[in-house]
Amino acid sequence: MEKALTALVQYPLIETKKVMNEPAKKNNLTWFNGYLTREDRERLHGHKGAVIWFTGLSASGKSTIARHLEKMLYDRGCSTYVFDGDNVRHGLCRDLGFSPEDREENIRRIGEMVNLYVDAGIIAIAAFISPYRRDRKRIRDLVGRDRFMEIHVDCPVEVCADRDQKGIYKKARAGIVKNFTGISAPYETPKDPALVIRSHREDPVESARQVLDLLETQEIIRVL
């Protein structure tokens, strides 16, 4: 017992400046600091925590490139996790639809989630249509510009529709599926992405390698 108490004395609480939001103030919530910093956790992983945010139309190739990148980073000993649009809607966001308001809430939740992963020193790989610039900007502001890399997977809607194995584009054009990005709902292309991948021209493995090079350039991971 005395050893445990001594350990606590040796490691003082980290002072974190946390801006309290209005709901937190209203509910008398207080941010509890720990004994480790993000830098401590990053040293453990051997790389920085960051968000790789793939945005683009449905069937543009976001998830495929994200999974190739995950494997490449894993082979280099990096700690990663992929957040995929469809997968997240099976659990965390299963109560949300595809209205503009629900889309905004969907991305807000993911933003808060990936921010926790960055704080843990993990490379979070997100693959979401995320059609609105303001939502993507909100995550970048939350995580920090130096830890957020927006990757635009640019692919013509006609090519995406041809690739679509689920038949959603056909249903959207027939009016069966509502609020479908690229057909009956808008997609706002990134104004200043870290990287543009034209997935109708580029191989997904080579595309993933481009992102890997970007992570080295930004000093998120070490150069081999």
PDB file of C-alpha atoms in Angstrom:
ATOM      1  CA  MET A   1       0.000   0.000   0.000  1.00  0.00           C
ATOM      2  CA  GLU A   2       2.819   2.379   0.946  1.00  0.00           C
ATOM      3  CA  LYS A   3       4.613   1.630  -2.348  1.00  0.00           C
ATOM      4  CA  ALA A   4       1.472   2.507  -4.296  1.00  0.00           C
ATOM      5  CA  LEU A   5       1.111   5.815  -2.439  1.00  0.00           C
ATOM      6  CA  THR A   6       4.783   6.596  -2.997  1.00  0.00           C
ATOM      7  CA  ALA A   7       4.350   5.997  -6.722  1.00  0.00           C
ATOM      8  CA  LEU A   8       1.522   8.528  -6.817  1.00  0.00           C
ATOM      9  CA  VAL A   9       3.693  11.109  -5.114  1.00  0.00           C
ATOM     10  CA  GLN A  10       6.502  10.546  -7.631  1.00  0.00           C
ATOM     11  CA  TYR A  11       4.215  11.118 -10.620  1.00  0.00           C
ATOM     12  CA  PRO A  12       2.321  14.420 -10.254  1.00  0.00           C
ATOM     13  CA  LEU A  13      -0.900  14.988 -12.157  1.00  0.00           C
ATOM     14  CA  ILE A  14      -0.482  16.515 -15.597  1.00  0.00           C
ATOM     15  CA  GLU A  15      -1.946  19.992 -15.863  1.00  0.00           C
ATOM     16  CA  THR A  16      -4.098  20.045 -18.997  1.00  0.00           C
ATOM     17  CA  LYS A  17      -5.780  23.228 -20.155  1.00  0.00           C
ATOM     18  CA  LYS A  18      -9.202  21.999 -21.202  1.00  0.00           C
ATOM     19  CA  VAL A  19     -11.749  24.419 -22.624  1.00  0.00           C
ATOM     20  CA  MET A  20     -15.078  23.539 -21.044  1.00  0.00           C
ATOM     21  CA  ASN A  21     -18.086  23.464 -23.355  1.00  0.00           C
ATOM     22  CA  GLU A  22     -21.496  24.707 -22.271  1.00  0.00           C
ATOM     23  CA  PRO A  23     -23.090  21.246 -21.640  1.00  0.00           C
ATOM     24  CA  ALA A  24     -20.112  20.337 -19.432  1.00  0.00           C
ATOM     25  CA  LYS A  25     -20.471  23.552 -17.426  1.00  0.00           C
ATOM     26  CA  LYS A  26     -24.226  23.092 -17.125  1.00  0.00           C
ATOM     27  CA  ASN A  27     -23.834  19.551 -15.786  1.00  0.00           C
ATOM     28  CA  ASN A  28     -21.006  20.474 -13.389  1.00  0.00           C
ATOM     29  CA  LEU A  29     -18.501  18.240 -15.165  1.00  0.00           C
ATOM     30  CA  THR A  30     -14.784  18.557 -14.469  1.00  0.00           C
ATOM     31  CA  TRP A  31     -11.926  17.328 -16.653  1.00  0.00           C
ATOM     32  CA  PHE A  32      -9.813  14.801 -14.702  1.00  0.00           C
ATOM     33  CA  ASN A  33      -6.105  14.869 -15.488  1.00  0.00           C
ATOM     34  CA  GLY A  34      -3.871  11.796 -15.379  1.00  0.00           C
ATOM     35  CA  TYR A  35      -0.197  11.104 -14.844  1.00  0.00           C
ATOM     36  CA  LEU A  36       0.804  10.683 -18.493  1.00  0.00           C
ATOM     37  CA  THR A  37       0.902  13.072 -21.439  1.00  0.00           C
ATOM     38  CA  ARG A  38       0.210  12.340 -25.085  1.00  0.00           C
ATOM     39  CA  GLU A  39       3.958  12.598 -25.650  1.00  0.00           C
ATOM     40  CA  ASP A  40       4.505   9.819 -23.088  1.00  0.00           C
ATOM     41  CA  ARG A  41       2.102   7.554 -24.956  1.00  0.00           C
ATOM     42  CA  GLU A  42       3.655   8.446 -28.318  1.00  0.00           C
ATOM     43  CA  ARG A  43       7.067   7.409 -27.042  1.00  0.00           C
ATOM     44  CA  LEU A  44       5.568   4.062 -26.119  1.00  0.00           C
ATOM     45  CA  HIS A  45       4.174   3.586 -29.646  1.00  0.00           C
ATOM     46  CA  GLY A  46       7.245   4.944 -31.396  1.00  0.00           C
ATOM     47  CA  HIS A  47       5.283   7.437 -33.517  1.00  0.00           C
ATOM     48  CA  LYS A  48       2.912  10.385 -33.183  1.00  0.00           C
ATOM     49  CA  GLY A  49      -0.841  10.156 -32.871  1.00  0.00           C
ATOM     50  CA  ALA A  50      -2.653  11.472 -35.943  1.00  0.00           C
ATOM     51  CA  VAL A  51      -5.833  11.280 -38.014  1.00  0.00           C
ATOM     52  CA  ILE A  52      -5.759  10.228 -41.659  1.00  0.00           C
ATOM     53  CA  TRP A  53      -9.148  11.337 -42.944  1.00  0.00           C
ATOM     54  CA  PHE A  54     -10.235   9.831 -46.281  1.00  0.00           C
ATOM     55  CA  THR A  55     -13.168  11.704 -47.808  1.00  0.00           C
ATOM     56  CA  GLY A  56     -14.946  11.070 -51.104  1.00  0.00           C
ATOM     57  CA  LEU A  57     -18.036   9.631 -52.724  1.00  0.00           C
ATOM     58  CA  SER A  58     -19.436   6.228 -51.898  1.00  0.00           C
ATOM     59  CA  ALA A  59     -17.479   3.502 -53.775  1.00  0.00           C
ATOM     60  CA  SER A  60     -14.639   5.900 -54.550  1.00  0.00           C
ATOM     61  CA  GLY A  61     -12.187   3.504 -52.890  1.00  0.00           C
ATOM     62  CA  LYS A  62     -11.708   5.129 -49.480  1.00  0.00           C
ATOM     63  CA  SER A  63     -12.042   1.967 -47.402  1.00  0.00           C
ATOM     64  CA  THR A  64      -9.850  -0.118 -49.718  1.00  0.00           C
ATOM     65  CA  ILE A  65      -6.993   2.395 -49.572  1.00  0.00           C
ATOM     66  CA  ALA A  66      -7.468   2.801 -45.814  1.00  0.00           C
ATOM     67  CA  ARG A  67      -7.094  -0.962 -45.269  1.00  0.00           C
ATOM     68  CA  HIS A  68      -3.950  -1.122 -47.394  1.00  0.00           C
ATOM     69  CA  LEU A  69      -2.519   1.763 -45.389  1.00  0.00           C
ATOM     70  CA  GLU A  70      -3.435   0.036 -42.132  1.00  0.00           C
ATOM     71  CA  LYS A  71      -1.526  -3.092 -43.193  1.00  0.00           C
ATOM     72  CA  MET A  72       1.529  -1.092 -44.263  1.00  0.00           C
ATOM     73  CA  LEU A  73       1.635   0.756 -40.951  1.00  0.00           C
ATOM     74  CA  TYR A  74       1.103  -2.476 -39.021  1.00  0.00           C
ATOM     75  CA  ASP A  75       4.054  -4.053 -40.843  1.00  0.00           C
ATOM     76  CA  ARG A  76       6.147  -1.123 -39.627  1.00  0.00           C
ATOM     77  CA  GLY A  77       5.091  -1.662 -36.021  1.00  0.00           C
ATOM     78  CA  CYS A  78       2.657   1.252 -35.818  1.00  0.00           C
ATOM     79  CA  SER A  79      -0.466   1.284 -33.658  1.00  0.00           C
ATOM     80  CA  THR A  80      -3.491   2.000 -35.846  1.00  0.00           C
ATOM     81  CA  TYR A  81      -7.248   1.617 -36.093  1.00  0.00           C
ATOM     82  CA  VAL A  82      -9.560   2.072 -39.082  1.00  0.00           C
ATOM     83  CA  PHE A  83     -12.921   3.777 -38.632  1.00  0.00           C
ATOM     84  CA  ASP A  84     -15.106   2.860 -41.592  1.00  0.00           C
ATOM     85  CA  GLY A  85     -18.365   4.636 -42.418  1.00  0.00           C
ATOM     86  CA  ASP A  86     -20.552   1.537 -42.716  1.00  0.00           C
ATOM     87  CA  ASN A  87     -18.928  -0.214 -39.740  1.00  0.00           C
ATOM     88  CA  VAL A  88     -19.508   2.714 -37.401  1.00  0.00           C
ATOM     89  CA  ARG A  89     -23.185   2.831 -38.349  1.00  0.00           C
ATOM     90  CA  HIS A  90     -23.541  -0.749 -37.108  1.00  0.00           C
ATOM     91  CA  GLY A  91     -22.894   0.417 -33.544  1.00  0.00           C
ATOM     92  CA  LEU A  92     -21.849   3.881 -32.403  1.00  0.00           C
ATOM     93  CA  CYS A  93     -24.043   5.686 -34.930  1.00  0.00           C
ATOM     94  CA  ARG A  94     -26.741   3.093 -35.601  1.00  0.00           C
ATOM     95  CA  ASP A  95     -29.442   5.494 -34.386  1.00  0.00           C
ATOM     96  CA  LEU A  96     -28.646   8.035 -37.132  1.00  0.00           C
ATOM     97  CA  GLY A  97     -30.061   8.375 -40.616  1.00  0.00           C
ATOM     98  CA  PHE A  98     -28.740  10.357 -43.575  1.00  0.00           C
ATOM     99  CA  SER A  99     -30.408  13.730 -43.202  1.00  0.00           C
ATOM    100  CA  PRO A 100     -28.009  16.713 -43.128  1.00  0.00           C
ATOM    101  CA  GLU A 101     -28.489  16.903 -39.345  1.00  0.00           C
ATOM    102  CA  ASP A 102     -27.791  13.202 -38.839  1.00  0.00           C
ATOM    103  CA  ARG A 103     -24.751  13.352 -41.098  1.00  0.00           C
ATOM    104  CA  GLU A 104     -23.398  16.228 -39.033  1.00  0.00           C
ATOM    105  CA  GLU A 105     -23.933  14.315 -35.788  1.00  0.00           C
ATOM    106  CA  ASN A 106     -22.379  11.187 -37.301  1.00  0.00           C
ATOM    107  CA  ILE A 107     -19.167  13.043 -38.132  1.00  0.00           C
ATOM    108  CA  ARG A 108     -19.191  14.916 -34.800  1.00  0.00           C
ATOM    109  CA  ARG A 109     -19.188  11.606 -32.915  1.00  0.00           C
ATOM    110  CA  ILE A 110     -16.408  10.216 -35.069  1.00  0.00           C
ATOM    111  CA  GLY A 111     -14.419  13.398 -34.586  1.00  0.00           C
ATOM    112  CA  GLU A 112     -14.581  13.059 -30.812  1.00  0.00           C
ATOM    113  CA  MET A 113     -13.644   9.381 -31.095  1.00  0.00           C
ATOM    114  CA  VAL A 114     -10.593   9.869 -33.312  1.00  0.00           C
ATOM    115  CA  ASN A 115      -9.444  12.728 -31.086  1.00  0.00           C
ATOM    116  CA  LEU A 116      -9.270  10.280 -28.183  1.00  0.00           C
ATOM    117  CA  TYR A 117      -7.175   7.924 -30.326  1.00  0.00           C
ATOM    118  CA  VAL A 118      -4.773  10.737 -31.189  1.00  0.00           C
ATOM    119  CA  ASP A 119      -4.449  11.536 -27.483  1.00  0.00           C
ATOM    120  CA  ALA A 120      -3.626   7.850 -26.951  1.00  0.00           C
ATOM    121  CA  GLY A 121      -0.792   8.164 -29.483  1.00  0.00           C
ATOM    122  CA  ILE A 122      -2.523   6.011 -32.097  1.00  0.00           C
ATOM    123  CA  ILE A 123      -2.850   6.673 -35.832  1.00  0.00           C
ATOM    124  CA  ALA A 124      -6.587   6.785 -36.517  1.00  0.00           C
ATOM    125  CA  ILE A 125      -7.544   6.075 -40.128  1.00  0.00           C
ATOM    126  CA  ALA A 126     -11.020   7.331 -40.975  1.00  0.00           C
ATOM    127  CA  ALA A 127     -12.895   6.524 -44.195  1.00  0.00           C
ATOM    128  CA  PHE A 128     -16.098   8.569 -44.418  1.00  0.00           C
ATOM    129  CA  ILE A 129     -17.954  10.308 -47.209  1.00  0.00           C
ATOM    130  CA  SER A 130     -18.130  13.322 -44.844  1.00  0.00           C
ATOM    131  CA  PRO A 131     -19.672  15.541 -47.536  1.00  0.00           C
ATOM    132  CA  TYR A 132     -19.574  18.899 -45.728  1.00  0.00           C
ATOM    133  CA  ARG A 133     -16.471  21.069 -45.417  1.00  0.00           C
ATOM    134  CA  ARG A 134     -17.576  22.562 -42.112  1.00  0.00           C
ATOM    135  CA  ASP A 135     -17.749  19.117 -40.479  1.00  0.00           C
ATOM    136  CA  ARG A 136     -14.281  18.166 -41.688  1.00  0.00           C
ATOM    137  CA  LYS A 137     -12.930  21.538 -40.541  1.00  0.00           C
ATOM    138  CA  ARG A 138     -14.467  21.003 -37.112  1.00  0.00           C
ATOM    139  CA  ILE A 139     -12.493  17.787 -36.706  1.00  0.00           C
ATOM    140  CA  ARG A 140      -9.294  19.394 -37.962  1.00  0.00           C
ATOM    141  CA  ASP A 141      -9.730  22.200 -35.419  1.00  0.00           C
ATOM    142  CA  LEU A 142     -10.442  19.664 -32.671  1.00  0.00           C
ATOM    143  CA  VAL A 143      -7.462  17.419 -33.403  1.00  0.00           C
ATOM    144  CA  GLY A 144      -5.048  20.110 -34.549  1.00  0.00           C
ATOM    145  CA  ARG A 145      -3.918  20.981 -38.050  1.00  0.00           C
ATOM    146  CA  ASP A 146      -0.552  19.258 -37.585  1.00  0.00           C
ATOM    147  CA  ARG A 147      -2.264  15.980 -36.595  1.00  0.00           C
ATOM    148  CA  PHE A 148      -5.055  15.939 -39.202  1.00  0.00           C
ATOM    149  CA  MET A 149      -4.408  14.902 -42.801  1.00  0.00           C
ATOM    150  CA  GLU A 150      -7.370  15.252 -45.140  1.00  0.00           C
ATOM    151  CA  ILE A 151      -7.096  12.895 -48.123  1.00  0.00           C
ATOM    152  CA  HIS A 152      -9.516  13.502 -50.976  1.00  0.00           C
ATOM    153  CA  VAL A 153     -10.262  10.269 -52.828  1.00  0.00           C
ATOM    154  CA  ASP A 154     -11.440  11.870 -56.043  1.00  0.00           C
ATOM    155  CA  CYS A 155     -13.448   9.652 -58.384  1.00  0.00           C
ATOM    156  CA  PRO A 156     -16.149  10.579 -60.945  1.00  0.00           C
ATOM    157  CA  VAL A 157     -19.647   9.680 -59.827  1.00  0.00           C
ATOM    158  CA  GLU A 158     -20.153   7.580 -62.985  1.00  0.00           C
ATOM    159  CA  VAL A 159     -17.164   5.400 -62.088  1.00  0.00           C
ATOM    160  CA  CYS A 160     -18.368   5.082 -58.492  1.00  0.00           C
ATOM    161  CA  ALA A 161     -21.777   3.984 -59.744  1.00  0.00           C
ATOM    162  CA  ASP A 162     -20.185   1.342 -62.002  1.00  0.00           C
ATOM    163  CA  ARG A 163     -18.152   0.013 -59.068  1.00  0.00           C
ATOM    164  CA  ASP A 164     -21.127  -0.090 -56.713  1.00  0.00           C
ATOM    165  CA  GLN A 165     -21.827  -3.726 -55.868  1.00  0.00           C
ATOM    166  CA  LYS A 166     -24.649  -2.907 -53.446  1.00  0.00           C
ATOM    167  CA  GLY A 167     -26.821  -1.224 -56.059  1.00  0.00           C
ATOM    168  CA  ILE A 168     -27.288   1.909 -53.975  1.00  0.00           C
ATOM    169  CA  TYR A 169     -26.544   4.327 -56.818  1.00  0.00           C
ATOM    170  CA  LYS A 170     -29.232   2.668 -58.916  1.00  0.00           C
ATOM    171  CA  LYS A 171     -31.717   2.971 -56.044  1.00  0.00           C
ATOM    172  CA  ALA A 172     -30.717   6.595 -55.460  1.00  0.00           C
ATOM    173  CA  ARG A 173     -31.265   7.492 -59.095  1.00  0.00           C
ATOM    174  CA  ALA A 174     -34.652   5.785 -58.943  1.00  0.00           C
ATOM    175  CA  GLY A 175     -35.552   7.851 -55.874  1.00  0.00           C
ATOM    176  CA  ILE A 176     -35.733   4.819 -53.582  1.00  0.00           C
ATOM    177  CA  VAL A 177     -32.734   5.907 -51.483  1.00  0.00           C
ATOM    178  CA  LYS A 178     -33.010   9.522 -50.342  1.00  0.00           C
ATOM    179  CA  ASN A 179     -30.268  12.025 -49.465  1.00  0.00           C
ATOM    180  CA  PHE A 180     -27.594  10.088 -51.327  1.00  0.00           C
ATOM    181  CA  THR A 181     -24.335  12.002 -51.768  1.00  0.00           C
ATOM    182  CA  GLY A 182     -23.485  12.739 -55.383  1.00  0.00           C
ATOM    183  CA  ILE A 183     -27.018  12.016 -56.601  1.00  0.00           C
ATOM    184  CA  SER A 184     -29.628  13.735 -54.421  1.00  0.00           C
ATOM    185  CA  ALA A 185     -27.343  15.297 -51.796  1.00  0.00           C
ATOM    186  CA  PRO A 186     -24.276  17.520 -52.264  1.00  0.00           C
ATOM    187  CA  TYR A 187     -20.608  16.718 -51.811  1.00  0.00           C
ATOM    188  CA  GLU A 188     -18.285  19.614 -51.026  1.00  0.00           C
ATOM    189  CA  THR A 189     -14.772  18.873 -52.287  1.00  0.00           C
ATOM    190  CA  PRO A 190     -11.870  19.767 -49.962  1.00  0.00           C
ATOM    191  CA  LYS A 191     -10.338  23.180 -50.679  1.00  0.00           C
ATOM    192  CA  ASP A 192      -6.858  22.407 -49.402  1.00  0.00           C
ATOM    193  CA  PRO A 193      -6.389  18.658 -48.875  1.00  0.00           C
ATOM    194  CA  ALA A 194      -3.056  17.206 -47.807  1.00  0.00           C
ATOM    195  CA  LEU A 195      -3.292  14.797 -50.729  1.00  0.00           C
ATOM    196  CA  VAL A 196      -5.593  14.102 -53.691  1.00  0.00           C
ATOM    197  CA  ILE A 197      -5.903  10.497 -54.859  1.00  0.00           C
ATOM    198  CA  ARG A 198      -7.609   9.950 -58.217  1.00  0.00           C
ATOM    199  CA  SER A 199      -8.707   6.411 -57.528  1.00  0.00           C
ATOM    200  CA  HIS A 200     -10.079   5.808 -61.045  1.00  0.00           C
ATOM    201  CA  ARG A 201      -6.516   6.198 -62.346  1.00  0.00           C
ATOM    202  CA  GLU A 202      -4.325   5.064 -59.445  1.00  0.00           C
ATOM    203  CA  ASP A 203      -3.765   1.622 -57.933  1.00  0.00           C
ATOM    204  CA  PRO A 204      -5.005   1.413 -54.303  1.00  0.00           C
ATOM    205  CA  VAL A 205      -1.701  -0.021 -53.056  1.00  0.00           C
ATOM    206  CA  GLU A 206       0.280   2.788 -54.673  1.00  0.00           C
ATOM    207  CA  SER A 207      -2.256   5.261 -53.288  1.00  0.00           C
ATOM    208  CA  ALA A 208      -1.690   3.918 -49.792  1.00  0.00           C
ATOM    209  CA  ARG A 209       2.072   4.275 -50.298  1.00  0.00           C
ATOM    210  CA  GLN A 210       1.544   7.941 -51.150  1.00  0.00           C
ATOM    211  CA  VAL A 211      -0.157   8.419 -47.786  1.00  0.00           C
ATOM    212  CA  LEU A 212       2.682   6.551 -46.094  1.00  0.00           C
ATOM    213  CA  ASP A 213       5.161   8.960 -47.701  1.00  0.00           C
ATOM    214  CA  LEU A 214       3.050  11.865 -46.456  1.00  0.00           C
ATOM    215  CA  LEU A 215       3.192  10.530 -42.898  1.00  0.00           C
ATOM    216  CA  GLU A 216       6.971  10.382 -43.138  1.00  0.00           C
ATOM    217  CA  THR A 217       7.164  13.914 -44.547  1.00  0.00           C
ATOM    218  CA  GLN A 218       4.950  15.221 -41.730  1.00  0.00           C
ATOM    219  CA  GLU A 219       7.139  13.356 -39.207  1.00  0.00           C
ATOM    220  CA  ILE A 220       4.217  11.330 -37.869  1.00  0.00           C
ATOM    221  CA  ILE A 221       6.227   8.150 -38.441  1.00  0.00           C
ATOM    222  CA  ARG A 222       9.944   7.611 -38.800  1.00  0.00           C
ATOM    223  CA  VAL A 223      11.582   7.410 -42.215  1.00  0.00           C
ATOM    224  CA  LEU A 224      12.991   3.928 -42.837  1.00  0.00           C
TER     225      LEU A 224
END
